mmCIF file of C-alpha atoms in Angstrom:
data_model
loop_
_atom_site.group_PDB
_atom_site.id
_atom_site.type_symbol
_atom_site.label_atom_id
_atom_site.label_comp_id
_atom_site.label_asym_id
_atom_site.label_seq_id
_atom_site.Cartn_x
_atom_site.Cartn_y
_atom_site.Cartn_z
ATOM 1 C CA MET A 518 -59.135 -145.198 -49.072
ATOM 2 C CA ARG A 519 -55.953 -147.645 -47.501
ATOM 3 C CA THR A 520 -53.849 -144.698 -49.055
ATOM 4 C CA THR A 521 -55.245 -141.916 -47.239
ATOM 5 C CA LEU A 522 -55.182 -143.544 -43.959
ATOM 6 C CA THR A 523 -51.509 -144.902 -44.094
ATOM 7 C CA ALA A 524 -50.466 -141.313 -45.358
ATOM 8 C CA LEU A 525 -52.462 -139.806 -42.178
ATOM 9 C CA SER A 526 -50.729 -142.428 -40.135
ATOM 10 C CA THR A 527 -47.377 -141.560 -41.368
ATOM 11 C CA VAL A 528 -48.033 -137.804 -40.509
ATOM 12 C CA ARG A 529 -49.647 -137.919 -37.071
ATOM 13 C CA PRO A 530 -46.165 -139.657 -35.808
ATOM 14 C CA THR A 531 -44.297 -136.935 -37.107
ATOM 15 C CA ARG A 532 -46.684 -134.028 -36.007
ATOM 16 C CA ARG A 533 -46.643 -135.553 -32.390
ATOM 17 C CA LEU A 534 -42.758 -135.348 -32.763
ATOM 18 C CA ALA A 535 -43.210 -131.655 -33.936
ATOM 19 C CA VAL A 536 -45.528 -131.026 -30.568
ATOM 20 C CA GLY A 537 -43.293 -132.536 -28.505
ATOM 21 C CA GLY A 538 -40.190 -130.904 -29.854
ATOM 22 C CA LEU A 539 -41.764 -127.557 -29.938
ATOM 23 C CA THR A 540 -42.527 -128.301 -25.973
ATOM 24 C CA ALA A 541 -39.158 -129.140 -25.256
ATOM 25 C CA LEU A 542 -38.197 -126.244 -27.101
ATOM 26 C CA GLY A 543 -40.538 -124.196 -24.967
ATOM 27 C CA ALA A 544 -39.010 -125.672 -21.947
ATOM 28 C CA ALA A 545 -35.609 -124.618 -23.217
ATOM 29 C CA GLY A 546 -36.843 -121.404 -23.712
ATOM 30 C CA ILE A 547 -38.111 -120.959 -20.440
ATOM 31 C CA ALA A 548 -35.118 -122.065 -18.574
ATOM 32 C CA ALA A 549 -32.891 -119.446 -20.691
ATOM 33 C CA THR A 550 -35.454 -116.588 -19.939
ATOM 34 C CA ALA A 551 -34.915 -117.232 -16.422
ATOM 35 C CA LEU A 552 -31.153 -117.375 -16.406
ATOM 36 C CA THR A 553 -30.957 -114.138 -18.289
ATOM 37 C CA GLY A 554 -33.562 -112.052 -16.335
ATOM 38 C CA THR A 555 -36.321 -112.002 -18.701
ATOM 39 C CA ALA A 556 -39.859 -113.055 -17.658
ATOM 40 C CA HIS A 557 -41.983 -111.893 -20.679
ATOM 41 C CA ALA A 558 -40.747 -115.446 -22.702
ATOM 42 C CA ALA A 559 -42.916 -117.631 -20.954
ATOM 43 C CA THR A 560 -46.820 -117.650 -21.268
ATOM 44 C CA PRO A 561 -49.577 -118.818 -19.756
ATOM 45 C CA ASP A 562 -50.451 -121.048 -22.576
ATOM 46 C CA THR A 563 -47.101 -122.476 -23.545
ATOM 47 C CA ALA A 564 -44.985 -122.454 -20.101
ATOM 48 C CA GLY A 565 -46.877 -125.074 -17.589
ATOM 49 C CA PRO A 566 -46.294 -124.936 -14.119
ATOM 50 C CA ALA A 567 -42.585 -125.335 -14.238
ATOM 51 C CA GLY A 568 -42.826 -122.122 -16.697
ATOM 52 C CA HIS A 569 -44.619 -120.000 -14.632
ATOM 53 C CA ARG A 570 -42.264 -120.528 -11.805
ATOM 54 C CA ALA A 571 -39.446 -119.568 -13.658
ATOM 55 C CA ALA A 572 -41.365 -116.377 -15.308
ATOM 56 C CA ALA A 573 -42.210 -115.279 -11.746
ATOM 57 C CA THR A 574 -38.631 -116.238 -10.584
ATOM 58 C CA ALA A 575 -37.175 -113.972 -13.601
ATOM 59 C CA GLN A 576 -39.899 -111.055 -12.912
ATOM 60 C CA HIS A 577 -38.707 -111.015 -9.200
ATOM 61 C CA LEU A 578 -34.982 -111.242 -9.749
ATOM 62 C CA THR A 579 -35.588 -108.086 -12.214
ATOM 63 C CA THR A 580 -37.986 -106.125 -9.629
ATOM 64 C CA GLN A 581 -35.173 -106.783 -6.751
ATOM 65 C CA ALA A 582 -32.272 -105.394 -9.382
ATOM 66 C CA HIS A 583 -34.445 -102.368 -10.076
ATOM 67 C CA HIS A 584 -35.445 -101.631 -5.860
ATOM 68 C CA ALA A 585 -31.561 -101.992 -5.551
ATOM 69 C CA LYS A 586 -30.237 -99.312 -8.553
ATOM 70 C CA GLN A 587 -32.897 -97.118 -6.774
ATOM 71 C CA SER A 588 -31.643 -97.474 -3.619
ATOM 72 C CA ALA A 589 -28.322 -97.145 -4.689
ATOM 73 C CA ASP A 590 -28.814 -93.931 -6.633
ATOM 74 C CA LYS A 591 -30.737 -92.361 -3.440
ATOM 75 C CA ALA A 592 -27.958 -93.058 -1.318
ATOM 76 C CA ALA A 593 -25.381 -91.348 -4.151
ATOM 77 C CA LYS A 594 -27.447 -88.284 -4.304
ATOM 78 C CA ALA A 595 -27.578 -87.981 -0.248
ATOM 79 C CA ALA A 596 -23.970 -88.453 -0.188
ATOM 80 C CA LYS A 597 -23.161 -85.971 -3.090
ATOM 81 C CA ASP A 598 -25.817 -83.232 -1.189
ATOM 82 C CA SER A 599 -24.553 -83.672 2.204
ATOM 83 C CA GLY A 600 -21.222 -83.522 0.918
ATOM 84 C CA LYS A 601 -22.410 -80.049 -0.693
ATOM 85 C CA SER A 602 -23.503 -78.462 2.499
ATOM 86 C CA GLY A 603 -21.014 -80.076 4.954
ATOM 87 C CA ALA A 604 -17.977 -79.393 2.948
ATOM 88 C CA LYS A 605 -16.757 -76.216 4.525
ATOM 89 C CA ALA A 606 -18.359 -74.768 7.280
ATOM 90 C CA LYS A 607 -19.282 -70.832 7.523
ATOM 91 C CA TYR A 608 -17.369 -68.814 9.899
ATOM 92 C CA ALA A 609 -18.200 -65.226 10.209
ATOM 93 C CA ASP A 610 -15.431 -62.583 8.518
ATOM 94 C CA ASN A 611 -14.288 -61.036 11.924
ATOM 95 C CA LEU A 612 -11.976 -62.053 14.638
ATOM 96 C CA ASP A 613 -13.988 -64.729 16.403
ATOM 97 C CA GLY A 614 -14.768 -66.715 13.063
ATOM 98 C CA TRP A 615 -10.813 -66.175 11.708
ATOM 99 C CA ILE A 616 -9.919 -67.632 15.403
ATOM 100 C CA ARG A 617 -12.518 -70.193 14.862
ATOM 101 C CA GLU A 618 -11.392 -71.441 10.930
ATOM 102 C CA ALA A 619 -8.193 -71.215 11.964
ATOM 103 C CA ARG A 620 -8.510 -73.455 14.738
ATOM 104 C CA ALA A 621 -10.527 -76.138 12.564
ATOM 105 C CA VAL A 622 -7.584 -75.923 10.362
ATOM 106 C CA MET A 623 -5.173 -76.509 13.057
ATOM 107 C CA ALA A 624 -6.892 -79.221 14.415
ATOM 108 C CA LYS A 625 -6.372 -81.156 11.180
ATOM 109 C CA HIS A 626 -2.746 -81.035 11.217
ATOM 110 C CA ASP A 627 -2.673 -81.279 15.388
ATOM 111 C CA ILE A 628 -1.288 -77.942 16.216
ATOM 112 C CA PRO A 629 -2.122 -76.788 19.706
ATOM 113 C CA GLY A 630 -3.528 -73.381 20.541
ATOM 114 C CA SER A 631 -6.661 -72.478 22.621
ATOM 115 C CA TYR A 632 -9.303 -69.839 21.209
ATOM 116 C CA ASP A 633 -8.047 -67.762 24.580
ATOM 117 C CA GLY A 634 -4.270 -68.099 23.645
ATOM 118 C CA ILE A 635 -4.696 -67.148 20.397
ATOM 119 C CA LYS A 636 -6.745 -64.209 21.246
ATOM 120 C CA ARG A 637 -4.555 -62.679 23.953
ATOM 121 C CA ASN A 638 -1.843 -62.791 21.712
ATOM 122 C CA ILE A 639 -3.781 -61.443 18.805
ATOM 123 C CA ILE A 640 -4.854 -57.975 20.603
ATOM 124 C CA ARG A 641 -1.258 -57.850 21.938
ATOM 125 C CA GLU A 642 0.373 -57.811 18.516
ATOM 126 C CA SER A 643 -2.439 -56.043 16.174
ATOM 127 C CA ALA A 644 -5.242 -55.195 18.157
ATOM 128 C CA GLY A 645 -7.153 -57.779 15.878
ATOM 129 C CA ASP A 646 -6.139 -55.664 12.594
ATOM 130 C CA PRO A 647 -5.465 -58.431 10.047
ATOM 131 C CA ASN A 648 -3.712 -55.797 7.784
ATOM 132 C CA ALA A 649 -1.269 -54.609 10.582
ATOM 133 C CA VAL A 650 2.286 -53.904 9.998
ATOM 134 C CA ASN A 651 5.449 -53.053 12.182
ATOM 135 C CA ASP A 652 7.457 -51.089 10.355
ATOM 136 C CA TRP A 653 10.087 -49.803 13.353
ATOM 137 C CA ASP A 654 11.482 -52.775 14.422
ATOM 138 C CA ILE A 655 14.371 -54.994 13.519
ATOM 139 C CA ASN A 656 12.725 -57.125 11.020
ATOM 140 C CA ALA A 657 11.207 -54.118 9.016
ATOM 141 C CA GLN A 658 14.902 -52.135 9.324
ATOM 142 C CA LYS A 659 15.960 -55.858 7.277
ATOM 143 C CA GLY A 660 13.268 -55.443 5.304
ATOM 144 C CA ILE A 661 10.948 -58.105 6.027
ATOM 145 C CA PRO A 662 8.298 -56.364 8.539
ATOM 146 C CA SER A 663 6.100 -58.233 10.750
ATOM 147 C CA LYS A 664 2.808 -58.538 9.274
ATOM 148 C CA GLY A 665 -0.942 -59.554 10.114
ATOM 149 C CA LEU A 666 -2.844 -60.272 13.052
ATOM 150 C CA LEU A 667 -0.008 -62.683 14.986
ATOM 151 C CA GLN A 668 2.726 -60.144 13.483
ATOM 152 C CA VAL A 669 4.492 -62.648 11.212
ATOM 153 C CA ILE A 670 7.824 -62.583 8.948
ATOM 154 C CA GLN A 671 7.432 -63.449 5.463
ATOM 155 C CA PRO A 672 10.299 -66.023 5.923
ATOM 156 C CA THR A 673 8.505 -67.279 9.146
ATOM 157 C CA PHE A 674 5.011 -67.791 7.119
ATOM 158 C CA ASP A 675 6.881 -69.336 4.471
ATOM 159 C CA GLN A 676 8.302 -72.219 6.289
ATOM 160 C CA TYR A 677 5.354 -72.666 8.507
ATOM 161 C CA HIS A 678 2.110 -71.980 6.360
ATOM 162 C CA VAL A 679 -0.442 -74.696 6.831
ATOM 163 C CA LYS A 680 -1.901 -76.560 4.290
ATOM 164 C CA GLY A 681 -5.995 -75.693 3.539
ATOM 165 C CA THR A 682 -5.280 -72.038 4.384
ATOM 166 C CA PRO A 683 -4.573 -69.484 1.372
ATOM 167 C CA ASP A 684 -0.919 -68.606 0.314
ATOM 168 C CA ASP A 685 -1.011 -65.151 1.721
ATOM 169 C CA LEU A 686 0.676 -63.366 4.799
ATOM 170 C CA THR A 687 -1.819 -61.124 5.677
ATOM 171 C CA ASP A 688 -4.705 -63.389 5.098
ATOM 172 C CA PRO A 689 -6.479 -63.336 8.416
ATOM 173 C CA VAL A 690 -6.784 -67.364 8.578
ATOM 174 C CA ALA A 691 -3.467 -68.264 7.105
ATOM 175 C CA ASN A 692 -1.613 -65.981 9.673
ATOM 176 C CA ILE A 693 -2.969 -67.616 12.521
ATOM 177 C CA ALA A 694 -2.343 -70.792 11.576
ATOM 178 C CA ALA A 695 1.302 -70.528 10.507
ATOM 179 C CA ALA A 696 1.736 -68.297 13.936
ATOM 180 C CA CYS A 697 0.410 -71.166 15.713
ATOM 181 C CA ASN A 698 2.641 -73.717 13.565
ATOM 182 C CA TYR A 699 5.695 -71.505 14.597
ATOM 183 C CA ALA A 700 4.540 -71.318 18.149
ATOM 184 C CA ALA A 701 4.232 -74.701 18.421
ATOM 185 C CA ASP A 702 7.284 -75.996 17.095
ATOM 186 C CA ARG A 703 8.886 -73.009 19.253
ATOM 187 C CA TYR A 704 7.444 -72.803 22.818
ATOM 188 C CA GLY A 705 4.917 -75.653 22.849
ATOM 189 C CA SER A 706 1.524 -73.584 22.270
ATOM 190 C CA MET A 707 0.780 -70.536 21.380
ATOM 191 C CA ASP A 708 -0.909 -70.846 24.831
ATOM 192 C CA ASN A 709 2.835 -70.366 26.263
ATOM 193 C CA VAL A 710 3.462 -67.471 24.573
ATOM 194 C CA ASP A 711 3.126 -63.857 26.495
ATOM 195 C CA SER A 712 5.312 -61.613 24.872
ATOM 196 C CA ALA A 713 6.891 -60.861 21.465
ATOM 197 C CA TYR A 714 8.072 -64.222 20.109
#
């Protein structure tokens, strides 16, 4: 009987150490869990009050991170959608639309020219026909006829072409922008042009 009691007494302290060791390991596991953001390792049976707080904090951080990601995703989608819808304004495919679109491009490059000044010169030069070609003046005789809404010759177009418009002399918007760029360089603005230029 004594042997049994002695055996039991030697086992008990070892068992108590084992439970204490498990408790220490459990606290360390909970601390590690809180640091890594995983809230599932702590359970009510093994965690204790400190473990519950650590688990709640970790769960709160995980929820905050999830909401932050959702907000960032929504903001990115909104920016992408607004970029698609506002990428390029729509202009009418007529004289009014061409002048308005050219002026929008010109504004980005600080090229002056009012709507009225541009329209007045277009009417005088081509009567609003983007395919108008002058085949009788000195330029035509040299083989470089004036073309388009504002009757621009190819060398002038090449020199004063405005980035953001087609590289095409008879394109209405490109023709207007290049002509206004030339007029700004030569006369200060297309508004100052009242005759052949």
